[in-house]
mmCIF file of C-alpha atoms in Angstrom:
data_model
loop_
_atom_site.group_PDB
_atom_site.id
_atom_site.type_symbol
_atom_site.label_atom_id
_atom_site.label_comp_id
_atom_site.label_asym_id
_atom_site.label_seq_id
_atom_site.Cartn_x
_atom_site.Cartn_y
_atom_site.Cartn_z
ATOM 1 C CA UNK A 1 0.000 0.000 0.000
ATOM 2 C CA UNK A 2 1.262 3.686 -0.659
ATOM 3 C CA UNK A 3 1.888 6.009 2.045
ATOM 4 C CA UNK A 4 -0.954 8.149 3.214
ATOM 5 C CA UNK A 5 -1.870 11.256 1.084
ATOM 6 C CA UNK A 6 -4.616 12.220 -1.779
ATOM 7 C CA UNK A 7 -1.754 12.582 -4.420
ATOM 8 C CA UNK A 8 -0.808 8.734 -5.246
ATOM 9 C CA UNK A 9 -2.150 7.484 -7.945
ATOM 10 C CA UNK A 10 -5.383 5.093 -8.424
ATOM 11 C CA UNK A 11 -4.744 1.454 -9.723
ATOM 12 C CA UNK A 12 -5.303 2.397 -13.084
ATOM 13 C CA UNK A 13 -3.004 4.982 -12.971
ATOM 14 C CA UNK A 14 -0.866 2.988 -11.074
ATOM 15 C CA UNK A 15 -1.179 -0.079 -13.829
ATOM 16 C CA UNK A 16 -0.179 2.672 -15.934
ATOM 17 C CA UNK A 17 2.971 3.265 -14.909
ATOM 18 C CA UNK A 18 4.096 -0.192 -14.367
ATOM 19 C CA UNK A 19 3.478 -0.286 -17.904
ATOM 20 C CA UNK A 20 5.253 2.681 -18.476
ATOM 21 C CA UNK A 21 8.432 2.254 -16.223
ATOM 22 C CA UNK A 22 8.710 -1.435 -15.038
ATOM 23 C CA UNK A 23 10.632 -4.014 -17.190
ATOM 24 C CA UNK A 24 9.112 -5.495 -20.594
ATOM 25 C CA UNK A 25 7.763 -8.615 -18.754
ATOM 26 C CA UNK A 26 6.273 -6.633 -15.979
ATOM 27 C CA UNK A 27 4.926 -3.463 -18.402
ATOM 28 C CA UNK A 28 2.994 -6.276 -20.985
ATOM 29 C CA UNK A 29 1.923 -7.843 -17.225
ATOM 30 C CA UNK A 30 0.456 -4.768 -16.257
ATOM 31 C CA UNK A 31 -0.887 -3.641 -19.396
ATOM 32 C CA UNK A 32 -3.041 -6.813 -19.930
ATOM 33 C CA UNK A 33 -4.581 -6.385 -16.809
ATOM 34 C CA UNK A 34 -6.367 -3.325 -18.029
ATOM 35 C CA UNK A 35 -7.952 -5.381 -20.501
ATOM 36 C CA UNK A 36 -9.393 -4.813 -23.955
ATOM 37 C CA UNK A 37 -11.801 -2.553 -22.308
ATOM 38 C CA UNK A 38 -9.898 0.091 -21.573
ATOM 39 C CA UNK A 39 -10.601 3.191 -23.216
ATOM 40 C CA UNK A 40 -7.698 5.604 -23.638
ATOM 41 C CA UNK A 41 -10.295 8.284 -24.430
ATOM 42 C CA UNK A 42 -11.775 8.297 -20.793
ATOM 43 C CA UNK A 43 -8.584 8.384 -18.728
ATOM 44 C CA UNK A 44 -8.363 9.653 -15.519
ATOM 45 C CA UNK A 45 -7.396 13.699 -15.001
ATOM 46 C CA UNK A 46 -3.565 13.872 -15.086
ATOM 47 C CA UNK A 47 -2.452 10.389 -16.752
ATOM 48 C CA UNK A 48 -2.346 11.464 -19.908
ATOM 49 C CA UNK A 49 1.682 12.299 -19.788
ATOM 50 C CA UNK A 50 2.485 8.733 -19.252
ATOM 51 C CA UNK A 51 1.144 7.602 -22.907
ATOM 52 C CA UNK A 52 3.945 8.843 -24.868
ATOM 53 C CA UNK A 53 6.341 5.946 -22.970
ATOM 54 C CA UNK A 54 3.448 3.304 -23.058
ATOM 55 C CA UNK A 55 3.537 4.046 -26.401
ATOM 56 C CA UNK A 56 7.461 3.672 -26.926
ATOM 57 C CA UNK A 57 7.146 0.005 -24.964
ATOM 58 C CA UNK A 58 4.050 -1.449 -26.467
ATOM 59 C CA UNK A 59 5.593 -0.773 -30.176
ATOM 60 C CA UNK A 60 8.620 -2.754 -29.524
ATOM 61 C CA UNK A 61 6.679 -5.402 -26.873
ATOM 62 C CA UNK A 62 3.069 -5.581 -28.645
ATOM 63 C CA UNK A 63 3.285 -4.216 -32.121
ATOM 64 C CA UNK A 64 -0.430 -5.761 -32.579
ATOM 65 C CA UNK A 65 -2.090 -4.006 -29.846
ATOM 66 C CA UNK A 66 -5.102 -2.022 -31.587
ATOM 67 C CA UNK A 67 -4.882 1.460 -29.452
ATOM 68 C CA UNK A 68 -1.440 1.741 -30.703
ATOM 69 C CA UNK A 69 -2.969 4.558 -33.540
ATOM 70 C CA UNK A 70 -4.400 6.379 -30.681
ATOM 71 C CA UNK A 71 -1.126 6.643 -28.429
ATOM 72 C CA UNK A 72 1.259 7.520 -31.333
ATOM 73 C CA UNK A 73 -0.969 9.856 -31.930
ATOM 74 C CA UNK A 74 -0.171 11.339 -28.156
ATOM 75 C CA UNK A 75 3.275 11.162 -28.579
ATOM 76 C CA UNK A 76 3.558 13.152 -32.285
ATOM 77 C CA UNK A 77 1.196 15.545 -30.567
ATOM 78 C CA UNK A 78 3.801 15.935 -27.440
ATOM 79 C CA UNK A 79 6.630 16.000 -29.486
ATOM 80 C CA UNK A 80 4.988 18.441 -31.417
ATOM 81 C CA UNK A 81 4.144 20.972 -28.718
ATOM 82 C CA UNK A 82 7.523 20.574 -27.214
ATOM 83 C CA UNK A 83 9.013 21.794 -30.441
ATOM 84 C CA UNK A 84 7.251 24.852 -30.179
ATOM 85 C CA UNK A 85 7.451 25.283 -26.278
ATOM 86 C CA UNK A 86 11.071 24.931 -27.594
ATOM 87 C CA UNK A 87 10.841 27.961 -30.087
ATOM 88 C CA UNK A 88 9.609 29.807 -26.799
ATOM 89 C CA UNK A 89 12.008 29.421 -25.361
ATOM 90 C CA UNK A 90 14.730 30.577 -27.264
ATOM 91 C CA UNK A 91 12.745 33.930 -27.466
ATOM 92 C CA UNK A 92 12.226 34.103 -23.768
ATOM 93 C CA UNK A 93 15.877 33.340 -23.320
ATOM 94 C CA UNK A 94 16.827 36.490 -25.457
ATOM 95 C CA UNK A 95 14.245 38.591 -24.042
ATOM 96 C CA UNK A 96 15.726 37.659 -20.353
ATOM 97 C CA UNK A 97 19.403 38.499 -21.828
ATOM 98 C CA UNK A 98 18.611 41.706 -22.986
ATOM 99 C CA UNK A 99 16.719 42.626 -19.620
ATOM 100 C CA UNK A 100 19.397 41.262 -17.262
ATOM 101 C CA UNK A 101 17.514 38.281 -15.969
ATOM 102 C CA UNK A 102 19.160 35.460 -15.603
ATOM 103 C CA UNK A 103 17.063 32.475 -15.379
ATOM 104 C CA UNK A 104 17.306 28.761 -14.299
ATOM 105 C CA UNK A 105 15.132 26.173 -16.512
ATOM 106 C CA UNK A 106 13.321 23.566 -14.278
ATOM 107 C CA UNK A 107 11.242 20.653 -15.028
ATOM 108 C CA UNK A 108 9.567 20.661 -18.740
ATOM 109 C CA UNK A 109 11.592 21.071 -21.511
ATOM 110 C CA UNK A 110 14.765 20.442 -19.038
ATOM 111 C CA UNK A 111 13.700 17.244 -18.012
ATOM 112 C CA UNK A 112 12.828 16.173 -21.687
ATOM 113 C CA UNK A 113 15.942 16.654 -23.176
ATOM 114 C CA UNK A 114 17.885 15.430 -20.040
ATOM 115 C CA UNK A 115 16.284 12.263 -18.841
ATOM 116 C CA UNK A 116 13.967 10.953 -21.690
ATOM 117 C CA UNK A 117 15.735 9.097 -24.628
ATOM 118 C CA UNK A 118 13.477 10.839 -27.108
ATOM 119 C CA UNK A 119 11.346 14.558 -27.040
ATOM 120 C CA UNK A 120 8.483 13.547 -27.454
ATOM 121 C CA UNK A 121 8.128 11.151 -24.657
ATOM 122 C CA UNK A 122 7.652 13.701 -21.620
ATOM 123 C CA UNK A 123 5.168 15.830 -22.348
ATOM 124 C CA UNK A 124 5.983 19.674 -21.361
ATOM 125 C CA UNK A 125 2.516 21.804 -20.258
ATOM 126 C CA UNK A 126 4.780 24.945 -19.608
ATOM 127 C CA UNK A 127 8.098 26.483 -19.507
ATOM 128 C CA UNK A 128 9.361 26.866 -15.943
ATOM 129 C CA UNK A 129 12.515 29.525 -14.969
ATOM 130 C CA UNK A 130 13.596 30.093 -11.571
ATOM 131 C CA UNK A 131 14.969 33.812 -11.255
ATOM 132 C CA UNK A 132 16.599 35.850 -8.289
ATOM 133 C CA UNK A 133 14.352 37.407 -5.811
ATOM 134 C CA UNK A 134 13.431 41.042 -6.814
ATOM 135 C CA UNK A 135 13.572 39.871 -10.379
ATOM 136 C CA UNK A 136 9.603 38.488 -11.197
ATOM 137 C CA UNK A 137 8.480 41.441 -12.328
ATOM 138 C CA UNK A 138 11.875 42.537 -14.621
ATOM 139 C CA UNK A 139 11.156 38.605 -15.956
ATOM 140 C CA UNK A 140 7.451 39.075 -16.368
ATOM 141 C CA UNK A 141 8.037 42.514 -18.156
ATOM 142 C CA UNK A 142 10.437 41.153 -20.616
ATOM 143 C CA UNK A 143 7.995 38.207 -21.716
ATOM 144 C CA UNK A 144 5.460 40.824 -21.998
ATOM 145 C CA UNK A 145 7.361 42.651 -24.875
ATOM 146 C CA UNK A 146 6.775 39.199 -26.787
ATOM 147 C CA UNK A 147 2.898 38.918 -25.965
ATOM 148 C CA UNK A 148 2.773 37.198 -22.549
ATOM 149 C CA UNK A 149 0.848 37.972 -20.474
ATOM 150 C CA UNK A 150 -0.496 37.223 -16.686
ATOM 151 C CA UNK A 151 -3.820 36.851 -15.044
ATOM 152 C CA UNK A 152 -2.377 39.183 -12.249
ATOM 153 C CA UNK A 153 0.002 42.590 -12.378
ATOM 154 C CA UNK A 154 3.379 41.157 -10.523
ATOM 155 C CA UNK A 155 4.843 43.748 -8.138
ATOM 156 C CA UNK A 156 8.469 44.252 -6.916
ATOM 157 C CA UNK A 157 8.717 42.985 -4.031
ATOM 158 C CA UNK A 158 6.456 39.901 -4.897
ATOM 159 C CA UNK A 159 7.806 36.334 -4.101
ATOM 160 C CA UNK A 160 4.628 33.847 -5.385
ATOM 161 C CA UNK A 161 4.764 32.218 -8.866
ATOM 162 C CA UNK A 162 3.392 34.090 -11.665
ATOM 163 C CA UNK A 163 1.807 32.184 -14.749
ATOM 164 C CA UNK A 164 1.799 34.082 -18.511
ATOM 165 C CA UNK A 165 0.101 32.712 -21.243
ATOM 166 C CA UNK A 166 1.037 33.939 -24.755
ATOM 167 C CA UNK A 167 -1.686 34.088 -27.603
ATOM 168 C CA UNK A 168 -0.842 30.303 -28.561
ATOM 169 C CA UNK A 169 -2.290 29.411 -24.987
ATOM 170 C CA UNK A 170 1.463 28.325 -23.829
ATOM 171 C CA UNK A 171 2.540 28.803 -20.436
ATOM 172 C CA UNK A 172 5.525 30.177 -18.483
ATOM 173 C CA UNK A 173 5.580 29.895 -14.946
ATOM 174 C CA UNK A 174 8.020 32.390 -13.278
ATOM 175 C CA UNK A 175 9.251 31.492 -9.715
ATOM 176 C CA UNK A 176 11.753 32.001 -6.961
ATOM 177 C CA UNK A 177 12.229 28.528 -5.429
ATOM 178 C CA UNK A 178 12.272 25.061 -7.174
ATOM 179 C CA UNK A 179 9.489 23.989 -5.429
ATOM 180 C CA UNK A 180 7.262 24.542 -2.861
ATOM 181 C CA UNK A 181 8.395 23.761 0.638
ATOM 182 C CA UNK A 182 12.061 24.059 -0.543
ATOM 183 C CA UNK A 183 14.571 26.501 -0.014
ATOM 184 C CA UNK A 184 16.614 26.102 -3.023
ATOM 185 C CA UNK A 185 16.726 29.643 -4.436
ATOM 186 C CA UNK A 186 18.248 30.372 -7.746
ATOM 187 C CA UNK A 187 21.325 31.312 -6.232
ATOM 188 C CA UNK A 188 21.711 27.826 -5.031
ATOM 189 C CA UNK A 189 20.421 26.212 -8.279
ATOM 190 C CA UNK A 190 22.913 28.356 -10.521
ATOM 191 C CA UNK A 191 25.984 27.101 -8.010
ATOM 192 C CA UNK A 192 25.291 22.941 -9.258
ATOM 193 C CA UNK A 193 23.346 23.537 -12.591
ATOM 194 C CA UNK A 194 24.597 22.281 -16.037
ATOM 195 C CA UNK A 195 24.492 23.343 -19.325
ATOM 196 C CA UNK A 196 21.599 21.792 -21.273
ATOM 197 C CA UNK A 197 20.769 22.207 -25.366
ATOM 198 C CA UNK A 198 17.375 22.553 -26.059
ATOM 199 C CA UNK A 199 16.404 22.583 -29.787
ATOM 200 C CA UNK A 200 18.974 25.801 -30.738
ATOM 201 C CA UNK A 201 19.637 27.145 -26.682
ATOM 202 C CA UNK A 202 21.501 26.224 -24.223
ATOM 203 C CA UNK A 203 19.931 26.941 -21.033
ATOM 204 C CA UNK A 204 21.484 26.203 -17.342
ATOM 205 C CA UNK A 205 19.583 23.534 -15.438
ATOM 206 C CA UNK A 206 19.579 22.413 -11.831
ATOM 207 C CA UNK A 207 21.305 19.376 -11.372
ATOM 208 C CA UNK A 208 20.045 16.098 -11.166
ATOM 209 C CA UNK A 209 19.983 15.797 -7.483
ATOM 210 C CA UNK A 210 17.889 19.101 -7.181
ATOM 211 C CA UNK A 211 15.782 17.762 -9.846
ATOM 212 C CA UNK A 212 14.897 14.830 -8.560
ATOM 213 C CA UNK A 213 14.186 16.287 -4.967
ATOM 214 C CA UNK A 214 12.135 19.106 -6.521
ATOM 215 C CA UNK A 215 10.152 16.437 -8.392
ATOM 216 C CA UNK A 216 9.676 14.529 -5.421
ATOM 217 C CA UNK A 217 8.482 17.992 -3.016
ATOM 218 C CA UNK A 218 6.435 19.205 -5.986
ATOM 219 C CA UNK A 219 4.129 16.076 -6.899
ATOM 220 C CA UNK A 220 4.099 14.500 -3.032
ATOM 221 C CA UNK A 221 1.434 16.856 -2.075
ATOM 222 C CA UNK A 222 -2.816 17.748 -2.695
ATOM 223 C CA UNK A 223 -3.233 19.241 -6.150
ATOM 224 C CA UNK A 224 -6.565 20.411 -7.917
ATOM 225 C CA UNK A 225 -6.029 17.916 -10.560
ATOM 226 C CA UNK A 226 -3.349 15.166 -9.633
ATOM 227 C CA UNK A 227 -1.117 14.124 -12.035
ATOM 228 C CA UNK A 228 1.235 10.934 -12.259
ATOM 229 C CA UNK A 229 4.310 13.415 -14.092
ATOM 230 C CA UNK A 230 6.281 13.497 -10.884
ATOM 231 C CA UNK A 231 6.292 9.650 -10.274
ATOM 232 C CA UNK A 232 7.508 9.486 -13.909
ATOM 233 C CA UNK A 233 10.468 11.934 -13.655
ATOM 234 C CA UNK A 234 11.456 10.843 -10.413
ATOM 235 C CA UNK A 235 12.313 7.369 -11.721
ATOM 236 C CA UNK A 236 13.606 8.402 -15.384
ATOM 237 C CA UNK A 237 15.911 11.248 -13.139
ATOM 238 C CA UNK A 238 16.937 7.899 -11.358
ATOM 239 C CA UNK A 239 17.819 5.572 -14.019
ATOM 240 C CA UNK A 240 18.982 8.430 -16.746
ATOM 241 C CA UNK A 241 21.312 10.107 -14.282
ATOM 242 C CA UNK A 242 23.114 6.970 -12.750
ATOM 243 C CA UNK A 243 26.105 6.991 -12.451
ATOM 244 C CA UNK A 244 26.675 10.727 -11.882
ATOM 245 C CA UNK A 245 23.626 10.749 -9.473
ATOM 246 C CA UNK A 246 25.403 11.689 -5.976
ATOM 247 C CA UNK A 247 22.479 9.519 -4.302
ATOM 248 C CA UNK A 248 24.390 10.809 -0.384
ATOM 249 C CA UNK A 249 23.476 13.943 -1.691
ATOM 250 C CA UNK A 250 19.876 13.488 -2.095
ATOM 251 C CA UNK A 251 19.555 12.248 1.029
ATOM 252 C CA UNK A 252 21.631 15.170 2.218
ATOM 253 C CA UNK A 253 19.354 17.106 0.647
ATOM 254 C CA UNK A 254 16.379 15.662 1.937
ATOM 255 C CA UNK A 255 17.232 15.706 5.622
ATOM 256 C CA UNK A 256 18.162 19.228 5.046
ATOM 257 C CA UNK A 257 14.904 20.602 3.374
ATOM 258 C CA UNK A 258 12.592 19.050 5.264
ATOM 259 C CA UNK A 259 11.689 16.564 2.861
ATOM 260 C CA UNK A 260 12.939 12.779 3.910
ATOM 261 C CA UNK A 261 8.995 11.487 4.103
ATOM 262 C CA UNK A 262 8.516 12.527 0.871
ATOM 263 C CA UNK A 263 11.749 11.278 -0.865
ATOM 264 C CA UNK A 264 11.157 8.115 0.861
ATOM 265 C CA UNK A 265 7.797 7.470 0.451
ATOM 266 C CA UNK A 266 8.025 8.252 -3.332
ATOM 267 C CA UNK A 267 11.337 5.985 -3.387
ATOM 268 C CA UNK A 268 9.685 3.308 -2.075
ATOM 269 C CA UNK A 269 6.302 3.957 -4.027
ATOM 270 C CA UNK A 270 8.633 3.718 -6.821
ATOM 271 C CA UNK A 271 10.277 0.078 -6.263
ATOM 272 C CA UNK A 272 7.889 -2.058 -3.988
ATOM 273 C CA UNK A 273 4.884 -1.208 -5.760
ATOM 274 C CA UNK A 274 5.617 -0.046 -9.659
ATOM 275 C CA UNK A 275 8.415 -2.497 -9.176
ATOM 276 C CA UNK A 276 10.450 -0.005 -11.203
ATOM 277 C CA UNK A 277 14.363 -0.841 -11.063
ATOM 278 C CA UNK A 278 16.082 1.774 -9.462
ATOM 279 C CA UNK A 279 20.224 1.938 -8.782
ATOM 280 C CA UNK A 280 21.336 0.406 -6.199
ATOM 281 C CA UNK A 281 22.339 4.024 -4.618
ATOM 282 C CA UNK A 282 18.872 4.474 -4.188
ATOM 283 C CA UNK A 283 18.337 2.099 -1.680
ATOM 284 C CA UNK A 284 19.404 4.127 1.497
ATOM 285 C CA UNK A 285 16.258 6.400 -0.029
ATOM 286 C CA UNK A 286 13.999 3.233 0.056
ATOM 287 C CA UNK A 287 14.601 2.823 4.119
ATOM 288 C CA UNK A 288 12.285 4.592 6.129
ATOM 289 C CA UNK A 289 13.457 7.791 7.528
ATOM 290 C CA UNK A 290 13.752 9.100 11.404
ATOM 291 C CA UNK A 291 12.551 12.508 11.248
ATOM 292 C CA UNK A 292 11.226 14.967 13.809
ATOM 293 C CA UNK A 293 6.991 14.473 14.464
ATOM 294 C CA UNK A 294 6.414 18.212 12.139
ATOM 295 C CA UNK A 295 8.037 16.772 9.030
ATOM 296 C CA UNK A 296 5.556 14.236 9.481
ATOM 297 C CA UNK A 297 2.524 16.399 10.146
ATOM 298 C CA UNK A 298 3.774 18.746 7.529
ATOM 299 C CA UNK A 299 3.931 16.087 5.104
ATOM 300 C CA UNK A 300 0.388 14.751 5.948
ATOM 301 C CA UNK A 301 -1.033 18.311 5.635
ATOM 302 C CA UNK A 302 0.282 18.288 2.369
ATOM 303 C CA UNK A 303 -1.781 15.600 1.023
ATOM 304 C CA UNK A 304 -4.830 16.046 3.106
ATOM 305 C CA UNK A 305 -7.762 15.489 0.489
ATOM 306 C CA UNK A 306 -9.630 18.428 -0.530
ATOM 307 C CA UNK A 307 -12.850 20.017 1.955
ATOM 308 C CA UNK A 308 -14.447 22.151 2.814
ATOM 309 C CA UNK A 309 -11.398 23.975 4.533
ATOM 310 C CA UNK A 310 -9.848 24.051 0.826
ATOM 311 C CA UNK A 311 -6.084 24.685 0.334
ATOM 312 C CA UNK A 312 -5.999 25.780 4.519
ATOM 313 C CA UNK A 313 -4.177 22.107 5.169
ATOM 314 C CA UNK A 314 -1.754 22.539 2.507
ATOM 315 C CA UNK A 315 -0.326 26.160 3.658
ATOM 316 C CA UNK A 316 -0.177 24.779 7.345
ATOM 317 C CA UNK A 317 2.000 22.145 6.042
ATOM 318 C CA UNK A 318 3.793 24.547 3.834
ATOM 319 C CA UNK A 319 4.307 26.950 7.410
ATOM 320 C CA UNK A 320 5.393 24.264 9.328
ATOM 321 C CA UNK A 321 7.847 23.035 7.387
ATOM 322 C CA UNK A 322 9.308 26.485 6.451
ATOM 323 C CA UNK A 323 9.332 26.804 10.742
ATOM 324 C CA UNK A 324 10.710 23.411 11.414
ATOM 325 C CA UNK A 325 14.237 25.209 12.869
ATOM 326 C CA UNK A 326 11.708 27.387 14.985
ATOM 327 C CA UNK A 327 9.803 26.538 18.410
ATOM 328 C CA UNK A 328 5.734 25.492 18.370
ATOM 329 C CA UNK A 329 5.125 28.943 19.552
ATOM 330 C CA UNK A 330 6.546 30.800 17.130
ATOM 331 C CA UNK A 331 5.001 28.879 14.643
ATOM 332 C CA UNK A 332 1.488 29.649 15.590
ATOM 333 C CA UNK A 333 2.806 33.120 16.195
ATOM 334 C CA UNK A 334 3.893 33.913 12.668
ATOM 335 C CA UNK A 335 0.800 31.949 10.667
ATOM 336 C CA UNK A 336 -1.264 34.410 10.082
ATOM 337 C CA UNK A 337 1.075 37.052 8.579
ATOM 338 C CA UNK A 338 2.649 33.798 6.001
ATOM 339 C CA UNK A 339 -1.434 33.188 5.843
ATOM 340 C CA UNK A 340 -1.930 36.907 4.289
ATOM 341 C CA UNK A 341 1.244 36.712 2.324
ATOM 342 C CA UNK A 342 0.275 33.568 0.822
ATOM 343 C CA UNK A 343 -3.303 34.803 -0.002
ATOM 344 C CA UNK A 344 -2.221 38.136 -0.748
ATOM 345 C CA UNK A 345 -4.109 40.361 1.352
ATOM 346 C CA UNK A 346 -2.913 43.929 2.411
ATOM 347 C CA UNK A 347 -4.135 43.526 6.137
ATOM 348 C CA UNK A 348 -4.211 40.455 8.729
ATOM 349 C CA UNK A 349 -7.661 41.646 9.507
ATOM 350 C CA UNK A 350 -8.932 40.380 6.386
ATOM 351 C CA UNK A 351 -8.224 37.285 6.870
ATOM 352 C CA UNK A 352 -11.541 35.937 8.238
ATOM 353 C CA UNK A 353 -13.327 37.430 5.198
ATOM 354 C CA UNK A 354 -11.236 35.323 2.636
ATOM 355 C CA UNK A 355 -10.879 32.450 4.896
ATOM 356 C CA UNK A 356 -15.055 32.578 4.696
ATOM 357 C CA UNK A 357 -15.408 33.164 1.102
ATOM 358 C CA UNK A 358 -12.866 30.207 0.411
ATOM 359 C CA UNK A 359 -14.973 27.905 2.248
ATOM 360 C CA UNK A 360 -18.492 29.958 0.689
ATOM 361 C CA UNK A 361 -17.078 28.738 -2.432
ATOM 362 C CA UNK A 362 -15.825 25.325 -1.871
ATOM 363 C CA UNK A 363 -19.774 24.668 -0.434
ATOM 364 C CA UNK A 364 -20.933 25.855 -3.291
ATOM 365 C CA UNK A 365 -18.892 24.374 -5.893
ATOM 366 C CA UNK A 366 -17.194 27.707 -7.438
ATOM 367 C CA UNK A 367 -14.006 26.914 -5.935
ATOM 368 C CA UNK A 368 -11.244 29.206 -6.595
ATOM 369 C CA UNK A 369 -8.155 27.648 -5.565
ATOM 370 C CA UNK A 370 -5.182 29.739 -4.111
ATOM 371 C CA UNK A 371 -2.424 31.014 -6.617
ATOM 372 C CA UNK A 372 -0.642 27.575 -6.332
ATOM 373 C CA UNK A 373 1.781 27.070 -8.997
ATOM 374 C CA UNK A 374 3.774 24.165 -7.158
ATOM 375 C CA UNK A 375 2.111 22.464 -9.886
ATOM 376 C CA UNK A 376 2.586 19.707 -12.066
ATOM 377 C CA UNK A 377 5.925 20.797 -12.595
ATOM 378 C CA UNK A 378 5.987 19.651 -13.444
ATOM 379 C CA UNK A 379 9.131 20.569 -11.055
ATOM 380 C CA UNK A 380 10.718 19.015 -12.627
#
């Protein structure tokens, strides 16, 4: 059985990505026991990435299958749209060079080119940069001289992700951090990133380590629509980086940011029940963890299921794990001010107000979920 949380995948999903990631025995094993049933067309919010490499194994393993039309057709259409998220980015590149912004690719395109053996076979929803604090809005300015734009006017001194969408309805998401509940600035991603080509630019990219822990903090948690990308990345980071994967380091890493439950869980997730081979590094990851009691009530905040309190379990997870070096006190102390920051209200007093329409609108069925760009990284 997974670990607890709302974020692992279903056993379809799950069947999925044993076909996807296991060994040819174990993927035409797995794929079977879906049945001739199955229809591709009705899948599950947030497994469609996976097709692409279902697509790649059943070609070579099961050239008769009769929904092979239909997947191909998935992975020409991602490795179409990756060509042209590719484009993007060589303007966005030049339009951060000739504004001073220096940006760090993460997850996407990155991840494509780094850890799959072929484009098309990780799809890419959205370009993702990591830039210095104080330098969103000098980012976001810059794209919009090409035609991006964003649902919301960034300011100076904002922090939170900002999304553009350009009028081809592609997405850049513009951050700070590599992930939610992680601390890895682009300061520190710039100090261990490498040089990656992407269709005609070289970008820098975090490295593999930071990668796969970003993966692992980004997907391990309660999202609007889950997705299985994380799970995917995680083990192709695993397998594609071996043997320059510093697997101490992840675990370094991990202890460090707060994030051993998650690493390990999704490890584990990974080998005992995908039965996805990992290197044998990986199997001080796979052991479970000793790590103080708010790591662990962060992490099940995280992937509390969705209520009527909405997004409220996630940010106390969030706050708790960005106070873990702090006392209980101070903690409680400080949650309402990272509460207003995080919902972006001028005053504290306001909270109550948007905490009530949040919950107004989850009762009603017009959610509106908080500005939450953690996303399906894709982060990758």
């Amino acid at each position: 059985m997974p670990p607890q949380g709302s974020f692992w995948p279903t056993r379809t999903q799950a069947l999925l990505l044993r076909t996807a990631l296991a060994e040819p025995d174990l993927q035409l094993a797995a794929w079977r026991q879906l049945g001739p049933a199955f229809d591709l067309r009705t899948l599950e919010p947030g497994s469609i990435s996976v097709l692409p490499l279902i697509y790649r194994n059943l070609s070579r393993g099961l050239p008769e299958e009769t929904r092979l039309p239909h997947l191909k057709g998935v992975y020409r259409s991602a490795w179409v749209k990756n060509n042209l998220l590719a484009d993007q980015l060589a303007a966005a590149l030049d339009a951060y060079d000739s504004a001073g912004v220096d940006g760090v690719l993460v997850g996407s395109l990155g991840a494509a080119v780094r850890y799959y053996p072929e484009f098309g076979l990780r799809p890419s929803p959205a370009l993702e940069f990591v830039v210095e604090r104080g330098a969103l809005l000098t980012a976001s300015r810059a794209l919009g001289r090409l035609g991006w734009s964003a649902a919301t006017s960034a300011r100076a001194d904002d922090e939170q992700p900002i999304a553009l969408v350009n009028s081809h309805g592609q997405v850049c998401v513009l951050r700070t951090m590599a992930a939610v509940e992680l601390s890895l600035d682009h300061g520190a991603l710039l100090r261990e990133s490498v040089a990656v080509q992407v269709g005609r630019s070289t970008v820098r990219a975090p490295s593999a380590e930071h990668d796969l822990l970003a993966a692992c903090a980004a997907g391990g948690r309660m999202k609007p629509v889950p997705s299985v990308q994380w799970l995917v990345d995680v083990a192709r980071i695993a397998q594609a980086a071996t043997p320059e994967l510093d697997w101490e380091r992840v675990l370094g890493l991990a202890r460090e940011q707060g994030q051993a439950v998650r690493v390990h869980g999704t490890v584990a997730y990974l080998g005992n029940t995908l039965d996805v081979s990992l290197p044998a590094g990986a199997g001080r990851l796979r052991e479970t963890p000793r790590v103080p009691v708010r790591e662990r009530l962060a992490y099940r905040c995280a992937g509390a299921p969705a209520t009527g309190l909405g997004s409220l379990p996630q940010a106390i997870g969030e706050h708790l794990n960005a106070t873990r070096s702090s006392s209980g006190i101070e903690a409680v102390i400080t949650f309402p001010e990272y509460l207003r920051r995080r919902w972006q209200l001028e005053h504290r007093w306001q909270l109550p107000i948007a905490g009530g329409r949040r919950i107004f609108d989850r009762i009603t069925n017009r959610a509106r979920p908080d500005r939450d760009l953690s996303g399906d990284r894709s982060a990758v």
